[in-house]
Amino acid sequence: MKIKSLFQNITIKQANVFTILVLFLFTMIFVGLLVEDIYKDYENTIVQSSSMNFENINSNELLQEKQQKLKSVLIKSVLAIVTLSFIIFAIFLGLNNLFNKLLQRDTQTFLDFFKKAVDKEEAINSNAIFFQDFKIMVGYANEMVRKINEQKNILQELNLSLEERVKKKTADLLQINETLQEEKTFSQDLLKAQKEFLRYTVHETNTPLSVILTSIELYVMKHPKDRQLSKIEAAVKNIFSIYDDLSYLVKKDQVEYKKSVINFKNFLNSRIDFFSEVAELSRIYFDYKEPNEEFHIYFNETKLQRIVDNTLTNAIKYTLPNEVVHVKLIKVGTYVEFLVSSKSKIIQDTQKVFEAYYREEKSRDGFGLGLRLVKSICEEESVEVDVASNDSLTTFSYKFKVMGE
């Protein structure tokens, strides 16, 4: 691992120097070994010559002469070997240097190409490359540059097209926004005018309705009430209930509805009396037994009237003919529960009946706003609401907090 990490970041030039040094080292070792071998042969030859001529004293001069010649031959042989080794090394070094320069040139050509490829779209000239392997790589590199340039041109065209489309969409959106602003202003003005008209209508409706009811009461004081007059009175009371709903809707965001102490039993008595004639004309009858104890709640009277009136009129409208509407006030812990039950068609979705404009019986008149108004008041005042419906009865119940509990 250490050797691998040592050569991991080596350059071609560094590898070339390292190779030359290794070759030079091995050449020197080879020369040294060869010279050492020749020198050993020389010593052996000298020893043999000495033993052969040891008895012949006259041949000492001849022996010295032979040793001198052998020494000269040894020196010449060593010099020849060293010279030849250096010549071979020099030839190899020259060839290695030549090929390395060609390799470095081809490699540098590729390096320059990839540096320039970031900013310039230039291909490599294959004639400037020496090695065939690199020429093959040149073909791949030039093809890569060509495809990159094609993709780059396509992206530029797409960007230009996208910019144009974005500009066009932006202009269209600005135009649409201007139109929406104009329509918003128009809608706000229309809504404001509608509210003003509704406020004026509600205000102006109160007087004639009051006059009609007062006139009926005065007439009844002097004359017996007939069925036709009862119908007129019931119709006026229905209109009065609608008027009260509209009046509350118009004023609820502008008027502070203050709370007061209300005797729930007496209040409910008065509202049942108010709608009893309306119920009788629809062949509906109230079954209400007053509780023995008094129930006082801290509530706004207008809001309580909207809850009670809408629940009673809703019961009159949807109860089957000749049936009874059961009204109860019962104590449940620290709450007083107001219940209205009657036999009617089963309510399929007991949650949707409180949504605006929802009516399960499409043939019935009305906008379906009464129960939505009741639901919003109950949410504001933390009144628990529950609806249950089956084949026998449909029951609306409301739980109000009792004072002092």
Coordinates of C-alpha atoms in Angstrom, one line a residue:
M1 CA 0.0 0.0 0.0
K2 CA 2.9 2.4 0.7
I3 CA 4.5 1.7 -2.7
K4 CA 1.1 2.2 -4.4
S5 CA 0.5 5.5 -2.6
L6 CA 4.1 6.6 -3.4
F7 CA 3.6 6.2 -7.2
Q8 CA -0.1 7.2 -7.2
N9 CA 0.4 10.9 -8.3
I10 CA 3.6 10.4 -10.3
T11 CA 3.9 12.3 -13.7
I12 CA 5.2 10.9 -16.9
K13 CA 8.4 13.0 -16.6
Q14 CA 9.1 11.7 -13.1
A15 CA 8.5 8.1 -14.2
N16 CA 10.9 8.7 -17.1
V17 CA 13.7 9.9 -14.8
F18 CA 13.0 7.0 -12.4
T19 CA 13.3 4.5 -15.3
I20 CA 16.6 6.0 -16.5
L21 CA 18.1 5.9 -13.0
V22 CA 17.0 2.3 -12.6
L23 CA 18.5 1.3 -16.0
F24 CA 21.8 3.1 -15.1
L25 CA 22.0 1.3 -11.8
F26 CA 21.5 -2.1 -13.4
T27 CA 24.1 -1.2 -16.1
M28 CA 26.6 -0.4 -13.5
I29 CA 25.9 -3.6 -11.6
F30 CA 26.2 -5.6 -14.8
V31 CA 29.6 -3.9 -15.7
G32 CA 30.9 -4.5 -12.2
L33 CA 30.0 -8.1 -12.2
L34 CA 31.5 -8.6 -15.7
V35 CA 34.7 -6.8 -14.7
E36 CA 34.9 -8.9 -11.5
D37 CA 34.5 -12.1 -13.5
I38 CA 37.2 -11.1 -15.9
Y39 CA 39.5 -10.1 -13.1
K40 CA 39.0 -13.5 -11.4
D41 CA 40.0 -15.2 -14.7
Y42 CA 43.0 -13.0 -14.9
E43 CA 44.1 -14.0 -11.4
N44 CA 43.6 -17.7 -12.2
T45 CA 45.7 -17.4 -15.3
I46 CA 48.5 -15.7 -13.3
V47 CA 48.4 -18.5 -10.7
Q48 CA 48.5 -21.2 -13.3
S49 CA 51.4 -19.6 -15.1
S50 CA 53.3 -19.2 -11.8
S51 CA 52.9 -22.9 -11.0
M52 CA 54.0 -24.1 -14.4
N53 CA 57.2 -22.1 -14.5
F54 CA 58.1 -22.3 -10.8
E55 CA 61.1 -24.7 -11.4
N56 CA 62.5 -22.7 -14.3
I57 CA 64.1 -19.7 -12.7
N58 CA 65.2 -18.4 -16.1
S59 CA 61.7 -18.0 -17.1
N60 CA 60.9 -15.3 -14.4
E61 CA 61.4 -12.6 -16.9
L62 CA 59.1 -14.4 -19.4
L63 CA 56.6 -14.8 -16.6
Q64 CA 56.6 -11.1 -15.8
E65 CA 56.3 -10.3 -19.4
K66 CA 53.2 -12.5 -19.7
Q67 CA 51.7 -11.0 -16.6
Q68 CA 52.3 -7.6 -18.0
K69 CA 50.6 -8.5 -21.3
L70 CA 47.7 -10.1 -19.4
K71 CA 47.3 -7.0 -17.3
S72 CA 47.2 -4.9 -20.4
V73 CA 44.6 -7.2 -22.0
L74 CA 42.6 -7.0 -18.8
I75 CA 42.6 -3.3 -18.7
K76 CA 41.7 -3.1 -22.4
S77 CA 38.9 -5.6 -21.9
V78 CA 37.5 -3.7 -19.0
L79 CA 37.7 -0.4 -20.8
A80 CA 36.1 -2.0 -23.9
I81 CA 33.3 -3.5 -21.8
V82 CA 32.7 -0.2 -19.9
T83 CA 32.8 1.8 -23.1
L84 CA 30.4 -0.6 -24.9
S85 CA 28.1 -0.6 -21.9
F86 CA 28.0 3.2 -21.9
I87 CA 27.5 3.3 -25.6
I88 CA 24.6 0.9 -25.4
F89 CA 23.2 2.9 -22.4
A90 CA 23.6 6.1 -24.3
I91 CA 21.8 4.6 -27.4
F92 CA 19.0 3.3 -25.3
L93 CA 18.8 6.6 -23.4
G94 CA 18.6 8.5 -26.6
L95 CA 15.9 6.3 -28.0
N96 CA 14.0 6.5 -24.7
N97 CA 14.3 10.2 -24.6
L98 CA 13.0 10.5 -28.2
F99 CA 10.0 8.3 -27.5
N100 CA 9.4 10.0 -24.2
K101 CA 9.4 13.4 -25.9
L102 CA 6.9 12.2 -28.5
L103 CA 4.8 10.7 -25.8
Q104 CA 4.9 13.9 -23.8
R105 CA 4.1 15.9 -26.9
D106 CA 1.0 13.7 -27.6
T107 CA 0.0 13.8 -23.9
Q108 CA 0.5 17.6 -23.8
T109 CA -1.7 17.9 -26.9
F110 CA -4.5 16.1 -25.1
L111 CA -4.0 18.2 -22.0
D112 CA -4.2 21.4 -24.0
F113 CA -7.2 20.2 -25.8
F114 CA -9.1 19.4 -22.6
K115 CA -8.1 22.8 -21.1
K116 CA -9.4 24.7 -24.2
A117 CA -12.5 22.5 -24.6
V118 CA -14.0 24.4 -21.6
D119 CA -14.2 27.6 -23.5
K120 CA -13.4 26.8 -27.2
E121 CA -14.9 24.4 -29.7
E122 CA -11.7 23.2 -31.2
A123 CA -10.9 19.6 -32.4
I124 CA -7.5 17.9 -32.3
N125 CA -5.5 17.6 -35.5
S126 CA -4.7 13.9 -35.9
N127 CA -1.6 14.7 -38.0
A128 CA 0.0 16.3 -35.0
I129 CA -0.1 13.0 -33.1
F130 CA 2.7 10.4 -33.4
F131 CA 1.4 7.3 -31.7
Q132 CA -1.4 5.3 -33.4
D133 CA -3.0 4.6 -30.0
F134 CA -3.4 8.4 -29.4
K135 CA -4.7 8.9 -32.9
I136 CA -7.5 6.5 -32.1
M137 CA -8.2 8.5 -28.9
V138 CA -8.2 11.7 -31.0
G139 CA -11.1 10.3 -33.0
Y140 CA -13.1 9.6 -29.9
A141 CA -12.2 13.0 -28.4
N142 CA -13.2 14.9 -31.5
E143 CA -16.5 12.9 -31.7
M144 CA -17.2 13.7 -28.1
V145 CA -16.5 17.5 -28.7
R146 CA -18.8 17.4 -31.7
K147 CA -21.7 15.8 -29.8
I148 CA -21.1 18.2 -26.8
N149 CA -21.3 21.1 -29.2
E150 CA -24.5 19.8 -30.8
Q151 CA -26.1 19.4 -27.4
K152 CA -24.8 22.9 -26.4
N153 CA -26.4 24.4 -29.5
I154 CA -29.6 22.6 -28.9
L155 CA -29.6 23.9 -25.3
Q156 CA -29.0 27.4 -26.4
E157 CA -31.9 27.2 -28.9
L158 CA -34.1 25.8 -26.1
N159 CA -33.0 28.6 -23.8
L160 CA -33.8 31.2 -26.3
S161 CA -37.2 29.6 -27.0
L162 CA -37.9 29.2 -23.3
E163 CA -37.0 32.9 -22.7
E164 CA -39.4 33.9 -25.5
R165 CA -42.1 31.7 -24.1
V166 CA -41.5 33.0 -20.6
K167 CA -41.7 36.6 -21.8
K168 CA -44.9 35.8 -23.6
K169 CA -46.4 34.0 -20.6
T170 CA -45.3 36.9 -18.4
A171 CA -47.0 39.4 -20.7
D172 CA -50.2 37.2 -20.7
L173 CA -50.1 36.9 -17.0
L174 CA -49.7 40.6 -16.5
Q175 CA -52.7 41.1 -18.8
I176 CA -54.7 38.5 -16.9
N177 CA -53.7 40.2 -13.7
E178 CA -54.9 43.5 -14.9
T179 CA -58.2 42.0 -16.0
L180 CA -58.5 40.2 -12.6
Q181 CA -57.8 43.4 -10.8
E182 CA -60.5 45.2 -12.8
E183 CA -62.9 42.3 -12.2
K184 CA -62.0 42.3 -8.5
T185 CA -62.7 46.0 -8.2
F186 CA -66.0 45.6 -10.1
S187 CA -67.0 42.7 -7.8
Q188 CA -66.1 44.7 -4.7
D189 CA -68.2 47.6 -5.9
L190 CA -71.0 45.2 -6.8
L191 CA -70.8 43.5 -3.4
K192 CA -70.7 46.9 -1.7
A193 CA -73.7 48.0 -3.7
Q194 CA -75.5 44.7 -2.9
K195 CA -74.8 45.1 0.8
E196 CA -76.1 48.7 0.7
F197 CA -79.2 47.6 -1.1
L198 CA -79.8 44.7 1.3
R199 CA -79.2 47.0 4.3
Y200 CA -81.7 49.5 2.9
T201 CA -84.2 46.7 2.0
V202 CA -84.0 45.2 5.5
H203 CA -84.4 48.6 7.1
E204 CA -87.4 49.5 4.9
T205 CA -89.0 46.0 5.4
N206 CA -89.3 46.3 9.1
T207 CA -91.9 49.1 9.1
P208 CA -94.5 47.5 6.9
L209 CA -94.2 44.1 8.6
S210 CA -94.7 45.7 12.0
V211 CA -97.7 47.7 10.6
I212 CA -99.2 44.5 9.3
L213 CA -98.8 42.5 12.5
T214 CA -100.1 45.4 14.6
S215 CA -103.1 45.8 12.3
I216 CA -103.9 42.1 12.6
E217 CA -103.7 42.3 16.4
L218 CA -106.0 45.4 16.4
Y219 CA -108.5 43.7 14.0
V220 CA -108.6 40.5 16.1
M221 CA -109.4 42.6 19.2
K222 CA -112.7 43.8 17.5
H223 CA -113.5 40.9 15.2
P224 CA -113.1 37.1 15.4
K225 CA -110.1 35.7 13.6
D226 CA -110.9 33.7 10.5
R227 CA -108.8 31.2 8.6
Q228 CA -107.7 33.7 5.9
L229 CA -106.5 36.2 8.5
S230 CA -104.6 33.4 10.2
K231 CA -102.9 32.6 7.0
I232 CA -101.9 36.2 6.5
E233 CA -100.5 36.4 10.1
A234 CA -98.6 33.1 9.6
A235 CA -97.1 34.4 6.3
V236 CA -96.1 37.7 7.9
K237 CA -94.4 35.8 10.8
N238 CA -92.5 33.7 8.2
I239 CA -91.4 36.9 6.5
F240 CA -90.5 38.3 9.9
S241 CA -88.2 35.3 10.6
I242 CA -86.5 35.7 7.2
Y243 CA -86.2 39.5 7.9
D244 CA -84.5 38.7 11.3
D245 CA -82.0 36.4 9.5
L246 CA -81.2 39.0 6.9
S247 CA -80.9 41.7 9.5
Y248 CA -78.4 39.6 11.5
L249 CA -76.4 38.8 8.4
V250 CA -76.2 42.5 7.4
K251 CA -75.3 43.8 10.9
K252 CA -73.2 41.0 12.4
D253 CA -69.9 42.4 11.2
Q254 CA -70.8 46.0 12.2
V255 CA -72.8 45.6 15.4
E256 CA -71.5 44.3 18.8
Y257 CA -74.0 41.8 20.1
K258 CA -73.8 42.2 23.8
K259 CA -74.7 39.4 26.1
S260 CA -77.3 39.5 28.9
V261 CA -79.0 37.1 31.4
I262 CA -81.9 35.3 29.6
N263 CA -84.5 33.1 31.2
F264 CA -84.4 30.3 28.6
K265 CA -87.8 28.8 29.6
N266 CA -89.7 32.1 29.2
F267 CA -87.8 33.0 26.0
L268 CA -88.7 29.6 24.5
N269 CA -92.4 30.0 25.5
S270 CA -92.6 33.3 23.6
R271 CA -91.0 31.9 20.4
I272 CA -93.3 28.8 20.4
D273 CA -96.3 31.1 20.8
F274 CA -95.1 33.2 17.9
F275 CA -94.8 30.2 15.6
S276 CA -97.7 28.1 16.8
E277 CA -100.2 29.5 14.4
V278 CA -97.7 29.0 11.5
A279 CA -97.4 25.4 12.6
E280 CA -101.1 24.8 12.8
L281 CA -101.7 26.1 9.3
S282 CA -99.1 23.6 8.1
R283 CA -101.0 20.9 10.1
I284 CA -98.1 20.6 12.5
Y285 CA -98.4 20.9 16.3
F286 CA -96.0 21.7 19.0
D287 CA -95.6 19.4 22.0
Y288 CA -93.9 21.5 24.7
K289 CA -94.0 20.9 28.4
E290 CA -92.5 23.6 30.4
P291 CA -89.7 22.4 32.8
N292 CA -90.4 22.9 36.5
E293 CA -87.1 24.8 37.1
E294 CA -85.8 28.0 35.6
F295 CA -82.8 28.0 33.3
H296 CA -80.8 31.2 33.0
I297 CA -78.0 31.5 30.4
Y298 CA -75.6 34.4 29.7
F299 CA -76.2 34.9 25.9
N300 CA -77.1 37.5 23.3
E301 CA -80.8 37.5 22.7
T302 CA -80.6 38.2 19.0
K303 CA -78.3 35.2 18.5
L304 CA -80.4 33.0 20.7
Q305 CA -83.5 34.0 18.7
R306 CA -81.8 33.0 15.4
I307 CA -80.9 29.6 16.8
V308 CA -84.4 28.9 18.2
D309 CA -86.4 30.5 15.3
N310 CA -84.5 28.7 12.5
T311 CA -84.7 25.4 14.3
L312 CA -88.5 25.7 14.8
T313 CA -89.2 27.0 11.3
N314 CA -87.0 24.2 9.9
A315 CA -89.0 21.7 11.9
I316 CA -92.3 23.1 10.6
K317 CA -91.1 23.0 7.0
Y318 CA -89.8 19.4 7.0
T319 CA -92.0 17.6 9.5
L320 CA -94.5 15.3 7.8
P321 CA -98.2 16.5 7.8
N322 CA -100.3 15.8 10.9
E323 CA -97.2 15.0 13.0
V324 CA -96.0 16.6 16.3
V325 CA -92.9 18.6 16.9
H326 CA -91.5 17.7 20.3
V327 CA -89.7 20.6 22.1
K328 CA -87.8 20.0 25.3
L329 CA -85.6 21.9 27.8
I330 CA -83.7 19.5 30.0
K331 CA -80.8 19.8 32.5
V332 CA -77.7 17.9 31.6
G333 CA -74.9 18.4 34.1
T334 CA -73.9 22.0 34.0
Y335 CA -75.7 22.5 30.7
V336 CA -79.3 23.1 29.5
E337 CA -80.2 21.1 26.4
F338 CA -82.6 22.5 23.9
L339 CA -84.1 19.7 21.7
V340 CA -86.5 19.8 18.8
S341 CA -87.6 16.4 17.4
S342 CA -90.2 15.4 14.8
K343 CA -90.9 12.8 12.2
S344 CA -89.6 13.7 8.8
K345 CA -87.7 12.2 5.9
I346 CA -84.3 10.8 7.0
I347 CA -81.4 13.3 6.7
Q348 CA -78.8 11.3 4.7
D349 CA -75.9 13.6 5.6
T350 CA -76.3 15.2 9.0
Q351 CA -73.2 17.3 8.6
K352 CA -74.0 18.8 5.3
V353 CA -77.3 20.3 6.5
F354 CA -75.3 23.1 8.1
E355 CA -73.6 24.0 4.8
A356 CA -74.7 27.1 3.0
Y357 CA -77.1 26.5 0.0
Y358 CA -77.4 22.8 0.9
R359 CA -80.9 21.2 0.8
E360 CA -81.6 17.5 0.7
E361 CA -85.0 18.1 -0.8
K362 CA -84.4 20.2 -3.9
S363 CA -88.1 20.7 -4.4
R364 CA -88.3 22.8 -1.2
D365 CA -88.0 26.6 -1.4
G366 CA -85.2 28.4 0.3
F367 CA -81.5 29.0 0.1
G368 CA -80.4 26.7 3.0
L369 CA -78.8 29.6 4.8
G370 CA -80.8 29.3 8.1
L371 CA -79.0 26.3 9.5
R372 CA -75.6 27.6 8.3
L373 CA -76.3 30.8 10.3
V374 CA -77.2 28.7 13.3
K375 CA -74.0 26.7 13.0
S376 CA -71.8 29.8 12.8
I377 CA -73.4 31.3 15.9
C378 CA -73.0 28.0 17.8
E379 CA -69.3 28.0 16.8
E380 CA -68.8 31.6 17.9
E381 CA -70.5 31.0 21.3
S382 CA -69.2 27.4 22.0
V383 CA -72.6 25.8 21.8
E384 CA -72.6 22.1 21.2
V385 CA -74.7 21.0 18.3
D386 CA -75.9 17.6 17.3
V387 CA -78.2 16.1 14.7
A388 CA -79.6 12.6 14.6
S389 CA -82.0 11.2 12.0
N390 CA -83.7 7.8 11.6
D391 CA -87.0 6.3 10.5
S392 CA -88.7 7.4 13.7
L393 CA -87.4 10.9 14.5
T394 CA -85.0 13.7 13.4
T395 CA -83.6 15.5 16.4
F396 CA -81.7 18.8 16.6
S397 CA -80.0 19.4 20.0
Y398 CA -78.1 22.4 21.4
K399 CA -76.2 22.6 24.7
F400 CA -76.0 25.9 26.5
K401 CA -73.9 26.6 29.6
V402 CA -76.1 27.3 32.6
M403 CA -75.3 30.4 34.7
G404 CA -74.0 29.6 38.2
E405 CA -73.0 26.0 37.3

